[in-house]
Each structure stands twice: as structure tokens, then as C-alpha cells.
PDB file of C-alpha atoms in Angstrom:
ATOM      1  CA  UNK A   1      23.334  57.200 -14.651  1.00 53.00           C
ATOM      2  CA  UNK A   2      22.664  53.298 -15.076  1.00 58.00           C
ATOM      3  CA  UNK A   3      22.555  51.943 -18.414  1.00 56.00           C
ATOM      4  CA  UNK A   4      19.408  49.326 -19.570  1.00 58.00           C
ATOM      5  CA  UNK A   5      20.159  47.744 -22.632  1.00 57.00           C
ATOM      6  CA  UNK A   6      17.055  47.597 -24.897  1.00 59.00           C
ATOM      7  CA  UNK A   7      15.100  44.074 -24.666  1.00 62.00           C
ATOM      8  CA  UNK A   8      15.574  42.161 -27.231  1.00 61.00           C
ATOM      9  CA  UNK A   9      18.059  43.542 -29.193  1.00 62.00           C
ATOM     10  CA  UNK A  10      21.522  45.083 -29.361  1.00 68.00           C
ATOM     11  CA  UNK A  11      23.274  47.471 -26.967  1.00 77.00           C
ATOM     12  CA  UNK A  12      25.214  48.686 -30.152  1.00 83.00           C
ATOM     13  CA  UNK A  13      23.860  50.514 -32.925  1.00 86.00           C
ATOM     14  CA  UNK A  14      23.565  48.423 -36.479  1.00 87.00           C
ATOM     15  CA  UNK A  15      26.687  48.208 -38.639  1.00 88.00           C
ATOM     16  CA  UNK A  16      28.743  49.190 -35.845  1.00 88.00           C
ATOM     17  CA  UNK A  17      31.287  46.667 -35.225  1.00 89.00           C
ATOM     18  CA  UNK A  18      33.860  46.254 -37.994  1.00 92.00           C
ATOM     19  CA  UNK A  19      36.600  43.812 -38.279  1.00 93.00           C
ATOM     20  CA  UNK A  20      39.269  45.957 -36.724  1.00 94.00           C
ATOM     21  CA  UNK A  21      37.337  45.246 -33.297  1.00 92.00           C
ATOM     22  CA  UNK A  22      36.864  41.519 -33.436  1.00 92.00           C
ATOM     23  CA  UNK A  23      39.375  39.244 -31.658  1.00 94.00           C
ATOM     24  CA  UNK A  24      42.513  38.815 -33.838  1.00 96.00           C
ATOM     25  CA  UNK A  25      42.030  35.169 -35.855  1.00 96.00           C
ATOM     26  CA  UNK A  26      44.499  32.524 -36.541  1.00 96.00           C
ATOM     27  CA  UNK A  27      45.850  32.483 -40.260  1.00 96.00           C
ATOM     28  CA  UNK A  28      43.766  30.512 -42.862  1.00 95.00           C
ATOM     29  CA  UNK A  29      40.109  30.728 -40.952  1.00 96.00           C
ATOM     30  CA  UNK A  30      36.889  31.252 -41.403  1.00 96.00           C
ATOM     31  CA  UNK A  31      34.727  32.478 -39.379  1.00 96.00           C
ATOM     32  CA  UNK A  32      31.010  29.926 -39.107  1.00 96.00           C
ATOM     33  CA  UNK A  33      29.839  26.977 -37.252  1.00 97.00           C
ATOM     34  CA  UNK A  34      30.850  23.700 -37.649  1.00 96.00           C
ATOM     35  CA  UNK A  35      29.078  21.127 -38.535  1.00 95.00           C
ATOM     36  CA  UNK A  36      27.392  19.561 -35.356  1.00 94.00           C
ATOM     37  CA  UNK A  37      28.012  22.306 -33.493  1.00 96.00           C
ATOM     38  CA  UNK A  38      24.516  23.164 -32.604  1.00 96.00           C
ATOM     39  CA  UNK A  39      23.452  26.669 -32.006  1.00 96.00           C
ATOM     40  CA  UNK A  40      26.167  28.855 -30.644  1.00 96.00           C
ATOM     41  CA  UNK A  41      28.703  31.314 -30.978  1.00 95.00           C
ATOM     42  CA  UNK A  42      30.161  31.996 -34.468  1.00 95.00           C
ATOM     43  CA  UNK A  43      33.453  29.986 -34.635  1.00 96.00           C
ATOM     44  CA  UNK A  44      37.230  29.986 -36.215  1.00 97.00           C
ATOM     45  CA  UNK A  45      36.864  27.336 -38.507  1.00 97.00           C
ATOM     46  CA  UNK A  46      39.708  25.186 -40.193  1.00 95.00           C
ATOM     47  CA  UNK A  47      39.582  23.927 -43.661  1.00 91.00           C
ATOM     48  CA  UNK A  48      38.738  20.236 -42.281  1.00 90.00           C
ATOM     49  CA  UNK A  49      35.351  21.835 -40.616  1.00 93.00           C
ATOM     50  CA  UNK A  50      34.775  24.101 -43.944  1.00 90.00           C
ATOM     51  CA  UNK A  51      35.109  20.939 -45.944  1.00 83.00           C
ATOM     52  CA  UNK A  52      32.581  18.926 -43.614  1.00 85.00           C
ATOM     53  CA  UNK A  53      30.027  21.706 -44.435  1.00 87.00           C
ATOM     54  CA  UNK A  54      30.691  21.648 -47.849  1.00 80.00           C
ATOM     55  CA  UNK A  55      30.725  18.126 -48.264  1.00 77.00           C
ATOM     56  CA  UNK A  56      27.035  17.684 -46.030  1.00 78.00           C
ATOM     57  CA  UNK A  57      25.339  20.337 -48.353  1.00 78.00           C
ATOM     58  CA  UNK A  58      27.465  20.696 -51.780  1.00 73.00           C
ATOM     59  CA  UNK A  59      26.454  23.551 -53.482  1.00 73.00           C
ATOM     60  CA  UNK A  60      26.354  23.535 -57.493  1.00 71.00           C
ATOM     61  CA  UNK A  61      29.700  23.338 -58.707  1.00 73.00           C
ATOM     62  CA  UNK A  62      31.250  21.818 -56.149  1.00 77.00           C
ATOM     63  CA  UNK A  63      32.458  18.579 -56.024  1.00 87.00           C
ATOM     64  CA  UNK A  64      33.335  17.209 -52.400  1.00 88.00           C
ATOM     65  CA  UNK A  65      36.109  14.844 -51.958  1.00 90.00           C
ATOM     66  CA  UNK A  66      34.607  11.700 -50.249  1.00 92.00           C
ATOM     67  CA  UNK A  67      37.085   9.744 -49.103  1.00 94.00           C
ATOM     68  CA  UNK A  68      40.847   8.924 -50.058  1.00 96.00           C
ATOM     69  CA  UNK A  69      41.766   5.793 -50.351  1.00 97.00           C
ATOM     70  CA  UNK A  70      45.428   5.037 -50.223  1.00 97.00           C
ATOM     71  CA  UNK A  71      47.595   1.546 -51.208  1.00 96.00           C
ATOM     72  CA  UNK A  72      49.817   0.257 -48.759  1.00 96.00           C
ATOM     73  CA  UNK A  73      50.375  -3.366 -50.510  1.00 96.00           C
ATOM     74  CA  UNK A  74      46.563  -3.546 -50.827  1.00 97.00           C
ATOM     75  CA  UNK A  75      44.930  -6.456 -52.206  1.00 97.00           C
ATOM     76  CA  UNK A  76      41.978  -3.569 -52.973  1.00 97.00           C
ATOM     77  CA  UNK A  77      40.453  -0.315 -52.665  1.00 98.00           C
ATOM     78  CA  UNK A  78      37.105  -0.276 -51.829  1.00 98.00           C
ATOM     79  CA  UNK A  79      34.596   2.576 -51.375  1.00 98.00           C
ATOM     80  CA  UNK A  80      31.369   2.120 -49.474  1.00 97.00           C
ATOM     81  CA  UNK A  81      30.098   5.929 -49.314  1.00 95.00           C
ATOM     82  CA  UNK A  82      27.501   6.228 -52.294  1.00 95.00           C
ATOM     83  CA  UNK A  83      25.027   8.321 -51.731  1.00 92.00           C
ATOM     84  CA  UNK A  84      22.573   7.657 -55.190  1.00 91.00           C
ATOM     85  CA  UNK A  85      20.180  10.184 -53.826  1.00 89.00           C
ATOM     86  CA  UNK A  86      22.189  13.488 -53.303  1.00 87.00           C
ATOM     87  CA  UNK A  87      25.253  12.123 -55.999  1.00 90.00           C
ATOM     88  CA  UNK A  88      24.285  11.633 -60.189  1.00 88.00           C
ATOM     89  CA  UNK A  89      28.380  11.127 -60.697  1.00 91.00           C
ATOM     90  CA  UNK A  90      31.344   9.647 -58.642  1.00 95.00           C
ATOM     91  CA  UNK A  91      34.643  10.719 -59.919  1.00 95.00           C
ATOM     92  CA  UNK A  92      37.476   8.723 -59.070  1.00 96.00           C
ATOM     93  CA  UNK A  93      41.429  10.546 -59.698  1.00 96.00           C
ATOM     94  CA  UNK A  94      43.847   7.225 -59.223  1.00 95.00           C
ATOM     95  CA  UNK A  95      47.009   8.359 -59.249  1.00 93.00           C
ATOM     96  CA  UNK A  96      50.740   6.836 -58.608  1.00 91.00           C
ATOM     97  CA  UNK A  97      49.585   3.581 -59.236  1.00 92.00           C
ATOM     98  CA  UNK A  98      52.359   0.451 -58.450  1.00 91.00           C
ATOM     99  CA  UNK A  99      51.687  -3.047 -59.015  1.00 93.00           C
ATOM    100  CA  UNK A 100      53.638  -5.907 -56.700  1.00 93.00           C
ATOM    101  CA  UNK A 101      53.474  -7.995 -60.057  1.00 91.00           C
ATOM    102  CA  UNK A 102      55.350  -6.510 -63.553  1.00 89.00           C
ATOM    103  CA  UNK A 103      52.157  -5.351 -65.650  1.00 87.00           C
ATOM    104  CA  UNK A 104      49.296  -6.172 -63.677  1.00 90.00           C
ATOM    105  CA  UNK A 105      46.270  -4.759 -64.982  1.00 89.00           C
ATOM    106  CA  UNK A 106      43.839  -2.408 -63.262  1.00 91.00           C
ATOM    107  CA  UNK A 107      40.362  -4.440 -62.548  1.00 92.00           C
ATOM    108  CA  UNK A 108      37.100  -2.806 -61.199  1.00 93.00           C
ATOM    109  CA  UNK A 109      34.232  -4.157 -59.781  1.00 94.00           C
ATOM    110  CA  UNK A 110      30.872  -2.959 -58.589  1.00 93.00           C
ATOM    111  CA  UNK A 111      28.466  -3.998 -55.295  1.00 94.00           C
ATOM    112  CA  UNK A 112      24.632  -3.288 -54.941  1.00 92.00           C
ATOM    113  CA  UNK A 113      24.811  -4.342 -51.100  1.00 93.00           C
ATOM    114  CA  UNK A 114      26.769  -1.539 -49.739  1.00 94.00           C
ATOM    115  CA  UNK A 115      30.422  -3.752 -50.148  1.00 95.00           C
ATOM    116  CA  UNK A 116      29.146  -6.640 -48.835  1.00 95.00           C
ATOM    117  CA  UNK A 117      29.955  -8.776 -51.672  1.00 94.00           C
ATOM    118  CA  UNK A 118      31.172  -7.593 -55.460  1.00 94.00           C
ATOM    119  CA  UNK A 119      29.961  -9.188 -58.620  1.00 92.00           C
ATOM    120  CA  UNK A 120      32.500 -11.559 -60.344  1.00 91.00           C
ATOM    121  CA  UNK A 121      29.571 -12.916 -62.623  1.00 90.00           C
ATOM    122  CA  UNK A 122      29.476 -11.820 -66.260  1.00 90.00           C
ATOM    123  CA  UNK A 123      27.738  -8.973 -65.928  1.00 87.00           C
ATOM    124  CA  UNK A 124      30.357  -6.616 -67.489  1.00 87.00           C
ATOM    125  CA  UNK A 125      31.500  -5.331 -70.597  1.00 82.00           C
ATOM    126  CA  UNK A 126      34.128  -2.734 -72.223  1.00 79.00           C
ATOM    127  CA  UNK A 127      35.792  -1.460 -74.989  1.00 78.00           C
ATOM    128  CA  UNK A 128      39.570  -0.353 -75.090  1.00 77.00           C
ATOM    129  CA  UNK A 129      41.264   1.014 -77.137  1.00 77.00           C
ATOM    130  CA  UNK A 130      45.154   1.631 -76.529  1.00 75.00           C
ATOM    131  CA  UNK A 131      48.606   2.594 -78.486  1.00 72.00           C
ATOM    132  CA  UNK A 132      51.698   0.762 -78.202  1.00 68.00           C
ATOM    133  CA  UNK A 133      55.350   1.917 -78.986  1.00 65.00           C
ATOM    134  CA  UNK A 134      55.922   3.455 -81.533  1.00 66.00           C
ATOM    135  CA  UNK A 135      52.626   3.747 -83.492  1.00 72.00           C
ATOM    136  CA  UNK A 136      50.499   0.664 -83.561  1.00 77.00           C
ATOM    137  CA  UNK A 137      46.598   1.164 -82.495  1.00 78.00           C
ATOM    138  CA  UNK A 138      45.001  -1.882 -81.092  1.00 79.00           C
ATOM    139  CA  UNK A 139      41.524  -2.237 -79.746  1.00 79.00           C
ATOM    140  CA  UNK A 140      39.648  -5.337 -77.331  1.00 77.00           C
ATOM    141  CA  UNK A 141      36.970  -5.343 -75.087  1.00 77.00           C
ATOM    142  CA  UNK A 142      33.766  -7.199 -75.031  1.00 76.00           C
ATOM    143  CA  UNK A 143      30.541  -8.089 -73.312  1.00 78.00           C
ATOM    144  CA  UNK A 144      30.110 -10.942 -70.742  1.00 80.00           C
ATOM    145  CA  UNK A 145      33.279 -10.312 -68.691  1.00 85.00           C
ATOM    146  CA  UNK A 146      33.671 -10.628 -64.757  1.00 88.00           C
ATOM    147  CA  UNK A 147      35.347  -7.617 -64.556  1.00 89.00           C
ATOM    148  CA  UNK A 148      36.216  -4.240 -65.887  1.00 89.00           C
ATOM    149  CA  UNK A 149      39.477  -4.526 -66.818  1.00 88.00           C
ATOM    150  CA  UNK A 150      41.161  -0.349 -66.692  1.00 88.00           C
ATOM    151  CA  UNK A 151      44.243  -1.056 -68.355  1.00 84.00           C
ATOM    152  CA  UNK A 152      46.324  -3.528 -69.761  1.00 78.00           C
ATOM    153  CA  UNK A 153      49.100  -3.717 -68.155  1.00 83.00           C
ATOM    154  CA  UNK A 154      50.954  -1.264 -65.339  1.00 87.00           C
ATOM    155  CA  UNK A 155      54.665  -1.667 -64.907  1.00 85.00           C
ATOM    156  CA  UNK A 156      55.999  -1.529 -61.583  1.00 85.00           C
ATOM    157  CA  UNK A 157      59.249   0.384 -62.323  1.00 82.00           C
ATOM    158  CA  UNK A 158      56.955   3.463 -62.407  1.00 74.00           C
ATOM    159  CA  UNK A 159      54.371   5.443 -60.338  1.00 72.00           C
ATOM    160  CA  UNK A 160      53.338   7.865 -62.628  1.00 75.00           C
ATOM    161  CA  UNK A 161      50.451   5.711 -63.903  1.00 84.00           C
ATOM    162  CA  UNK A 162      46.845   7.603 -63.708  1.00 87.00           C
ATOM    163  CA  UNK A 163      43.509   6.511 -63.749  1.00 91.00           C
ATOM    164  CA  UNK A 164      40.423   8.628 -63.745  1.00 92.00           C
ATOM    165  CA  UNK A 165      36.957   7.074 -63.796  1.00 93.00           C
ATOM    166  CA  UNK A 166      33.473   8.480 -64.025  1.00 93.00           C
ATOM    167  CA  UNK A 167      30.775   6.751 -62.471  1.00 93.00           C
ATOM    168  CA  UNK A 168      27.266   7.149 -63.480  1.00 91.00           C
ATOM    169  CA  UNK A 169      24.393   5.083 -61.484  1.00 89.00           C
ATOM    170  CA  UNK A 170      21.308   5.439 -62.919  1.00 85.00           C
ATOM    171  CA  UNK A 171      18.658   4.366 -59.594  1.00 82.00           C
ATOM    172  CA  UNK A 172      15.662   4.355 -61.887  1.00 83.00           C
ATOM    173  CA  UNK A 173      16.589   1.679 -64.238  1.00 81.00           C
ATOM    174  CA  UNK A 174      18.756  -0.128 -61.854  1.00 79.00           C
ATOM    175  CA  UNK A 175      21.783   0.669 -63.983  1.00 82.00           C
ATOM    176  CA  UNK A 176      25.605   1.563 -63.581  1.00 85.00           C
ATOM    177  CA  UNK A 177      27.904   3.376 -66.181  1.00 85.00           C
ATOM    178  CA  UNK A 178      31.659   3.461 -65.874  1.00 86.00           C
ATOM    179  CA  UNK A 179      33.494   5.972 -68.498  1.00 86.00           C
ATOM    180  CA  UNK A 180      37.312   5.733 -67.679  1.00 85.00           C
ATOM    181  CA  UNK A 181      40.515   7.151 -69.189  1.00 83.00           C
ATOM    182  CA  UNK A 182      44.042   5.838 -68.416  1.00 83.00           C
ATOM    183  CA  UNK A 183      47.327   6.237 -69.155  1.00 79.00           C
ATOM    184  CA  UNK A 184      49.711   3.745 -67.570  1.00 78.00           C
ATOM    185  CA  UNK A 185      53.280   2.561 -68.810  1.00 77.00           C
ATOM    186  CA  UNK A 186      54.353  -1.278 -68.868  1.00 78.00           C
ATOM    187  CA  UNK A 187      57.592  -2.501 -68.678  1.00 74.00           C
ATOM    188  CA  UNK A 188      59.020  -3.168 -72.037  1.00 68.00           C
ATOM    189  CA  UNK A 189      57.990   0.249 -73.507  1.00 66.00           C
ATOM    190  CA  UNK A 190      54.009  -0.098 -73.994  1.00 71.00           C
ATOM    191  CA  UNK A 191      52.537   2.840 -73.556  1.00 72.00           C
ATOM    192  CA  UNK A 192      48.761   2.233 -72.799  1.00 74.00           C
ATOM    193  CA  UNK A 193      46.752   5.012 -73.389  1.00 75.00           C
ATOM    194  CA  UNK A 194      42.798   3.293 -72.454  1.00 77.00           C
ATOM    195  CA  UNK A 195      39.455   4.824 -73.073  1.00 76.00           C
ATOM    196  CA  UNK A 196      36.078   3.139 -72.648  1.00 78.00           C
ATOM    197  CA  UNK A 197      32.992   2.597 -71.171  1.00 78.00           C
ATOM    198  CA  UNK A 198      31.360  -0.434 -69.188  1.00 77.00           C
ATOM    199  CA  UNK A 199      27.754  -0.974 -68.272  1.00 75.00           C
ATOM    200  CA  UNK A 200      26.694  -3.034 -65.155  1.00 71.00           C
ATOM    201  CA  UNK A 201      23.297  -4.535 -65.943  1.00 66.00           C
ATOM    202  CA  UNK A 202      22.136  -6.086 -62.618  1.00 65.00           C
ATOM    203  CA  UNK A 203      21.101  -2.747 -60.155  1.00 78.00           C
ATOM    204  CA  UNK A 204      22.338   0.533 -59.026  1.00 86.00           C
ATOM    205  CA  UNK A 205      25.936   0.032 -57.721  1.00 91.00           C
ATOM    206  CA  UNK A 206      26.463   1.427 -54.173  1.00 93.00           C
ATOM    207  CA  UNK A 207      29.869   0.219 -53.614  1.00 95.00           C
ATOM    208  CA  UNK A 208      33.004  -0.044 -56.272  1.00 96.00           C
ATOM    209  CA  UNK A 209      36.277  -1.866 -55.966  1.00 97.00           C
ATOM    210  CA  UNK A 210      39.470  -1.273 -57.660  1.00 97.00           C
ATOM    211  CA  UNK A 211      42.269  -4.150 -57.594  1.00 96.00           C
ATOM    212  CA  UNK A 212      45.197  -5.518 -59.360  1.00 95.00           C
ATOM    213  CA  UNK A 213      44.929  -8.576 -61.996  1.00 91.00           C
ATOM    214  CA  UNK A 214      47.112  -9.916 -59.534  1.00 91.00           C
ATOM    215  CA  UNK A 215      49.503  -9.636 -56.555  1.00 94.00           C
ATOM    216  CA  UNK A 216      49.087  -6.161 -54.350  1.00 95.00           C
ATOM    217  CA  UNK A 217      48.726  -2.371 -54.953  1.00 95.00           C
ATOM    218  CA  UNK A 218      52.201  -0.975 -53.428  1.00 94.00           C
ATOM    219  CA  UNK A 219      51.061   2.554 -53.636  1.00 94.00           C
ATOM    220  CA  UNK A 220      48.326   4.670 -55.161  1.00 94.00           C
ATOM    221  CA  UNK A 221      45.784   7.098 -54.239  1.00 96.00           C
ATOM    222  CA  UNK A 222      42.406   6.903 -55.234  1.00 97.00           C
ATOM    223  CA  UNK A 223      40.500  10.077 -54.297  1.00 97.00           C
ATOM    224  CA  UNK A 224      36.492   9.880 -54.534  1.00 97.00           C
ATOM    225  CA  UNK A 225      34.699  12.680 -55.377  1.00 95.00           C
ATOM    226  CA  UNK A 226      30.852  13.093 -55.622  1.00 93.00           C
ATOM    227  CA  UNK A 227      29.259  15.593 -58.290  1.00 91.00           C
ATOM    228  CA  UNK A 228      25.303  16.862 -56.495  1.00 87.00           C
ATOM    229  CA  UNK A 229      22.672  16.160 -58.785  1.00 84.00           C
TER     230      UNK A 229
ATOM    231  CA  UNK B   1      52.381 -10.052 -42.887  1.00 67.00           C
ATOM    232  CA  UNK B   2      48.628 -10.070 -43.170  1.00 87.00           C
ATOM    233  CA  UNK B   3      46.519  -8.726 -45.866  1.00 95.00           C
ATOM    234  CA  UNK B   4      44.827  -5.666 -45.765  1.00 97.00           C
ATOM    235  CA  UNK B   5      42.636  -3.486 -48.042  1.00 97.00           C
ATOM    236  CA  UNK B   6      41.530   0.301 -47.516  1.00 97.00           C
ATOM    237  CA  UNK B   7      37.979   0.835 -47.164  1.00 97.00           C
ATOM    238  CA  UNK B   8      37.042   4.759 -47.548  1.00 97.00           C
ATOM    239  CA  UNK B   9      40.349   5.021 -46.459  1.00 96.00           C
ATOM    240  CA  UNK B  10      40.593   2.887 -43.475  1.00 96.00           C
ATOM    241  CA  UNK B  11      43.016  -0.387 -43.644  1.00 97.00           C
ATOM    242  CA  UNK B  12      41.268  -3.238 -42.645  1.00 97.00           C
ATOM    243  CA  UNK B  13      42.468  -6.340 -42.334  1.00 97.00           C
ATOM    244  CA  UNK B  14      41.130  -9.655 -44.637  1.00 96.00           C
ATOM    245  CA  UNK B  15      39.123 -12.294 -42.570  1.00 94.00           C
ATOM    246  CA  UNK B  16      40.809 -15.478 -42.756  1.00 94.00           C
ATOM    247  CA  UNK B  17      38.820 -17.079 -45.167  1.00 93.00           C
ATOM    248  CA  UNK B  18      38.974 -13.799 -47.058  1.00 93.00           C
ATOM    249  CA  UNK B  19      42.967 -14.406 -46.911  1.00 94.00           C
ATOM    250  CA  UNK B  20      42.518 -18.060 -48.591  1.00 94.00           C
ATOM    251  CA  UNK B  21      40.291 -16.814 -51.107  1.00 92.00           C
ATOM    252  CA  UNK B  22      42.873 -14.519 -51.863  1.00 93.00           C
ATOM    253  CA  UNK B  23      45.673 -16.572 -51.981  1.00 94.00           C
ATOM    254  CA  UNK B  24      43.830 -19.426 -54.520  1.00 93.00           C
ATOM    255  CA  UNK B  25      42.896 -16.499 -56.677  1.00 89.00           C
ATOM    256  CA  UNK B  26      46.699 -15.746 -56.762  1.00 90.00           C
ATOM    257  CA  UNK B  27      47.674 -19.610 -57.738  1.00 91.00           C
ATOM    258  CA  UNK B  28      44.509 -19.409 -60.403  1.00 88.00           C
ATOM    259  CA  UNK B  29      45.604 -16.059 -62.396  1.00 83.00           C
ATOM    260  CA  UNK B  30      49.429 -17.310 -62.248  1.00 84.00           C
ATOM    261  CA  UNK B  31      48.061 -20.536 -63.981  1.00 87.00           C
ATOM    262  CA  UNK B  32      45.718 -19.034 -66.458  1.00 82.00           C
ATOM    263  CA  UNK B  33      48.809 -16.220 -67.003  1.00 79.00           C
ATOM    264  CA  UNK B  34      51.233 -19.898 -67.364  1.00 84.00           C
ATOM    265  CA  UNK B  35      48.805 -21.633 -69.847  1.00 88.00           C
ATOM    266  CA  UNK B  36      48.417 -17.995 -71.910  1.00 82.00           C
ATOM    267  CA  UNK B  37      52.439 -17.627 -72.367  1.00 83.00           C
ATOM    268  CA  UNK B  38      52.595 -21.388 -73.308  1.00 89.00           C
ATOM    269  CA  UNK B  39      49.592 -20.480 -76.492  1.00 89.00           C
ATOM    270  CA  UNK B  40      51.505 -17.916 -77.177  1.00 84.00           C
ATOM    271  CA  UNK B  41      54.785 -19.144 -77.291  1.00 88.00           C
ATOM    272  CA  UNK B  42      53.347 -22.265 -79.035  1.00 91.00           C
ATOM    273  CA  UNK B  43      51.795 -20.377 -81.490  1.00 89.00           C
ATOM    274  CA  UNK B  44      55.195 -18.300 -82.351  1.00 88.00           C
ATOM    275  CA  UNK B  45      57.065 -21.555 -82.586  1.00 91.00           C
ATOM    276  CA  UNK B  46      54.511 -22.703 -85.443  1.00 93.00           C
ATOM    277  CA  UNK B  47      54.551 -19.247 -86.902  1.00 91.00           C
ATOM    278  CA  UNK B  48      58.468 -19.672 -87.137  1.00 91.00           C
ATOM    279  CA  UNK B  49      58.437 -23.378 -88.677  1.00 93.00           C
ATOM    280  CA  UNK B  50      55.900 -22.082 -91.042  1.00 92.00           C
ATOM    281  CA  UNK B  51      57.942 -19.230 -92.255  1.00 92.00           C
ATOM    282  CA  UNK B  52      61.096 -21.671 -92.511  1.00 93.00           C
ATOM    283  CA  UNK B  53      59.372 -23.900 -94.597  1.00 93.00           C
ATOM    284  CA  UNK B  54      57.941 -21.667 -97.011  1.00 91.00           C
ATOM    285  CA  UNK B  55      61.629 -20.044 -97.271  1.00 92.00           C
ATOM    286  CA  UNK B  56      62.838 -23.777 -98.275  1.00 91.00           C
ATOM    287  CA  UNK B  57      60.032 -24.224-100.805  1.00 90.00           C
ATOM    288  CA  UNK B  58      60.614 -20.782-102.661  1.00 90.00           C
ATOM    289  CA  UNK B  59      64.727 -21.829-102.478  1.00 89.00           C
ATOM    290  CA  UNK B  60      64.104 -24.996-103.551  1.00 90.00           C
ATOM    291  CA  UNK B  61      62.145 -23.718-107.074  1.00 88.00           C
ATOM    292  CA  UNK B  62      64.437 -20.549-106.703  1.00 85.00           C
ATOM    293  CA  UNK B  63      62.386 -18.223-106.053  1.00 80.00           C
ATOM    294  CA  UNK B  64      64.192 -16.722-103.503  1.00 74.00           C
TER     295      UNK B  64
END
């Protein structure tokens, strides 16, 4: 007796199929659409594609990783990729960090043209405050500086040095906060431990760049992370 | 060797004038790093002659 499938709808009866009849998957998959994909056929996805989602439509509490950056004798690292409207923070993990040149310091710098040019005018200020070997607390910082300067000084014996950096653009007032934390070791036993914030007072920063005072950055990896609004 | 910087995680190479700006920002910081070790080595060589002298005063009226 032929068989007519209903119009419209499903040969099979709801709630049906279970997993045990699906096609066996690869390890570590999930099953979706990538992103791009179009409409189609549900699909194996690997982390890569799950990230992609993730990182187009974020949903609260998470954080999508942006872009990694990564020293190879680098005069900088620069990141292009703000997105002010679906972003309120950037968080920046810099870890591993080697100078070329014996306690170079850690210098940011901000863009409002998308990394076309940074600002070296005096537009920046900070406070630090850091502890040296053994127990001596010293503070500095100012208003009226081309730079943000991260740390004081990062010996190039080690790559344990860390910086992590919160950035804060605030589009409606034209405004850019950096709060940063860093612990970084120079050569001759000065332990800088670094904490302080830095206001940009020219427009909302689209663009950062991190460099050394001078020479290169051997190694280091600066991931980028965006926190939705 | 040329220079390079990573960009969202590309390396991309500096421009040629980007290279020269580079490389006179290099010879500036070394001589504004120079001139700073010379204050401060300056200034710990008066610090010293200081302390020596007021060690030969108190001496001299023996105070030390």
C-alpha cells in the first residue's frame, strides 16, 4: 500500500527521534549553524564556529575574546576592533611580557580614527603606585603626559611579567578610562607592583596601542576581550 | 630584518617612513635615558661630597 507523507509536516511522529538514531558525531561538537551559513541543515560545529556565534551576539556574561595579539620583536601591539556600540569595557590580559631593552617600561596609547594615527600630545595622565625590594612604597604619576606609562620598568631576564587593563570609553562625553594593574619584575630585584587609572580627554578611543619605552617586545600575548553592554 | 607590529593579531610590516620614525625615536629615548643617568649620577656625586664635608666639619670640632 503506497505511503503519502502528510503536507507540510513530518513523516515521523513528534518526539520521536532520539539521539541514539542520529549520525554518530565527532568528539567535542556541537550540533548548530555556523555563522554565515545561511539557512540549512543543522551542522557539527567546532569550537572556532561556536566562538564566532558567541562573539557576533554575546550573551550577558560572556565576554568574547577579540583578537590575540602576539610579540614577535614588535615595535607594538595594536588593536583596531572597538566596537563602542555593542562593547561598555575592553579587557586586555598581557601576559609573558619581554623587553629587547633591560627595564623598558610598558607605554599605552589611544586612537579616535580607527589606528590611523595615536595621540602622543599631552592628553594623558596617571597615578602609580609601586613597591620596591624589600619594603619601600613609592608613588608618581601626573597629568599632562604623552603617554600612559603601565609600569616602570620590565626586566628582560623574565617572562612572567602580567599586565591586565580595563578599558572604559564613555561615547557620550567623548571620554576614555584606562584602570590597569601590573606586576612586572626589573632586573636588579624591583618588584613593581602598579595600580592606576588614566583618563584620555580628547574623544572616544576606538583603537589602543601597547609598546615598549624603548627597543622591541620579544614576546607577549595580549588577548582582547570585549564585555556587552 | 624589518620591523613589524601585530595588528588584531596580524604582523604587518612598518612603512618606511614608519621605520625612520622609529629608529629616531630609538636615538631620542637613549638620549633623554643618557642625560637622566648623568642628573642622577651628578646629583649622587654632590650628595657624597656633601656628606664628606659635613663628616670633616663635625671631626674637626669633634663631634664625631
Amino acid at each position: 500500500m503506497p505511503y503519502f507523507p502528510p503536507v507540510g509536516g513530518s513523516i515521523l511522529p513528534a518526539n520521536s527521534i532520539d539521539n541514539t538514531v542520529l549520525a554518530d558525531m565527532i568528539a567535542a561538537r556541537i550540533k548548530g549553524r555556523a555563522l554565515g551559513a545561511g539557512l540549512g541543515d543543522p551542522q557539527d560545529l567546532t569550537g572556532a564556529q561556536i566562538a564566532a556565534i558567541l562573539n557576533a551576539d554575546p550573551g550577558p556574561g560572556a565576554y568574547p575574546l577579540l583578537a590575540t595579539l602576539v610579540a614577535a620583536n614588535s615595535t607594538s601591539l595594536d588593536f583596531t576592533l572597538f566596537d563602542n556600540a555593542k562593547f561598555g569595557k575592553y579587557v586586555i590580559d598581557f601576559v609573558g611580557i619581554k623587553p629587547t631593552v633591560d627595564n623598558a617600561q610598558a607605554y599605552l596609547r589611544f586612537s579616535s580614527n580607527g589606528g590611523a594615527s595615536y595621540d602622543a600630545t599631552l592628553n594623558y595622565g596617571a597615578m602609580n603606585v609601586y613597591g620596591t625590594v624589600p619594603n619601600t612604597v613609592n608613588g608618581s604619576g601626573g597629568w599632562g603626559v604623552d603617554c600612559i606609562t603601565l609600569t616602570p620598568g620590565i626586566g628582560n631576564t623574565w617572562t612572567y611579567n602580567v599586565i591586565k587593563i580595563e578599558i572604559v570609553v564613555d561615547t557620550v562625553n567623548g571620554k576614555t578610562a584606562a584602570l590597569y594593574h601590573c606586576g612586572s619584575l626589573a632586573s636588579g630585584g624591583t618588584f613593581y607592583n602598579t595600580r592606576g587609572s588614566a583618563w584620555w580627554v580628547a574623544a572616544a578611543a576606538n583603537a589602543f596601542r601597547l609598546f615598549p619605552s624603548s627597543g622591541l617586545f620579544v614576546l607577549g600575548t595580549a588577548r582582547v576581550y570585549g564585555v556587552p553592554k | 630584518m624589518s620591523l613589524t607590529r601585530n595588528v588584531n593579531g596580524v604582523d604587518v610590516e612598518l612603512t618606511p617612513e614608519e621605520e625612520v620614525e622609529w629608529e629616531n625615536q630609538q636615538i631620542l629615548d637613549a638620549a633623554a635615558a643618557a642625560e637622566m643617568q648623568a642628573e642622577q649620577a651628578a646629583k649622587e656625586a654632590k650628595e657624597a661630597a656633601l656628606r664628606e664635608a659635613l663628616e670633616l666639619f663635625a671631626k674637626e670640632r669633634g663631634l664625631l
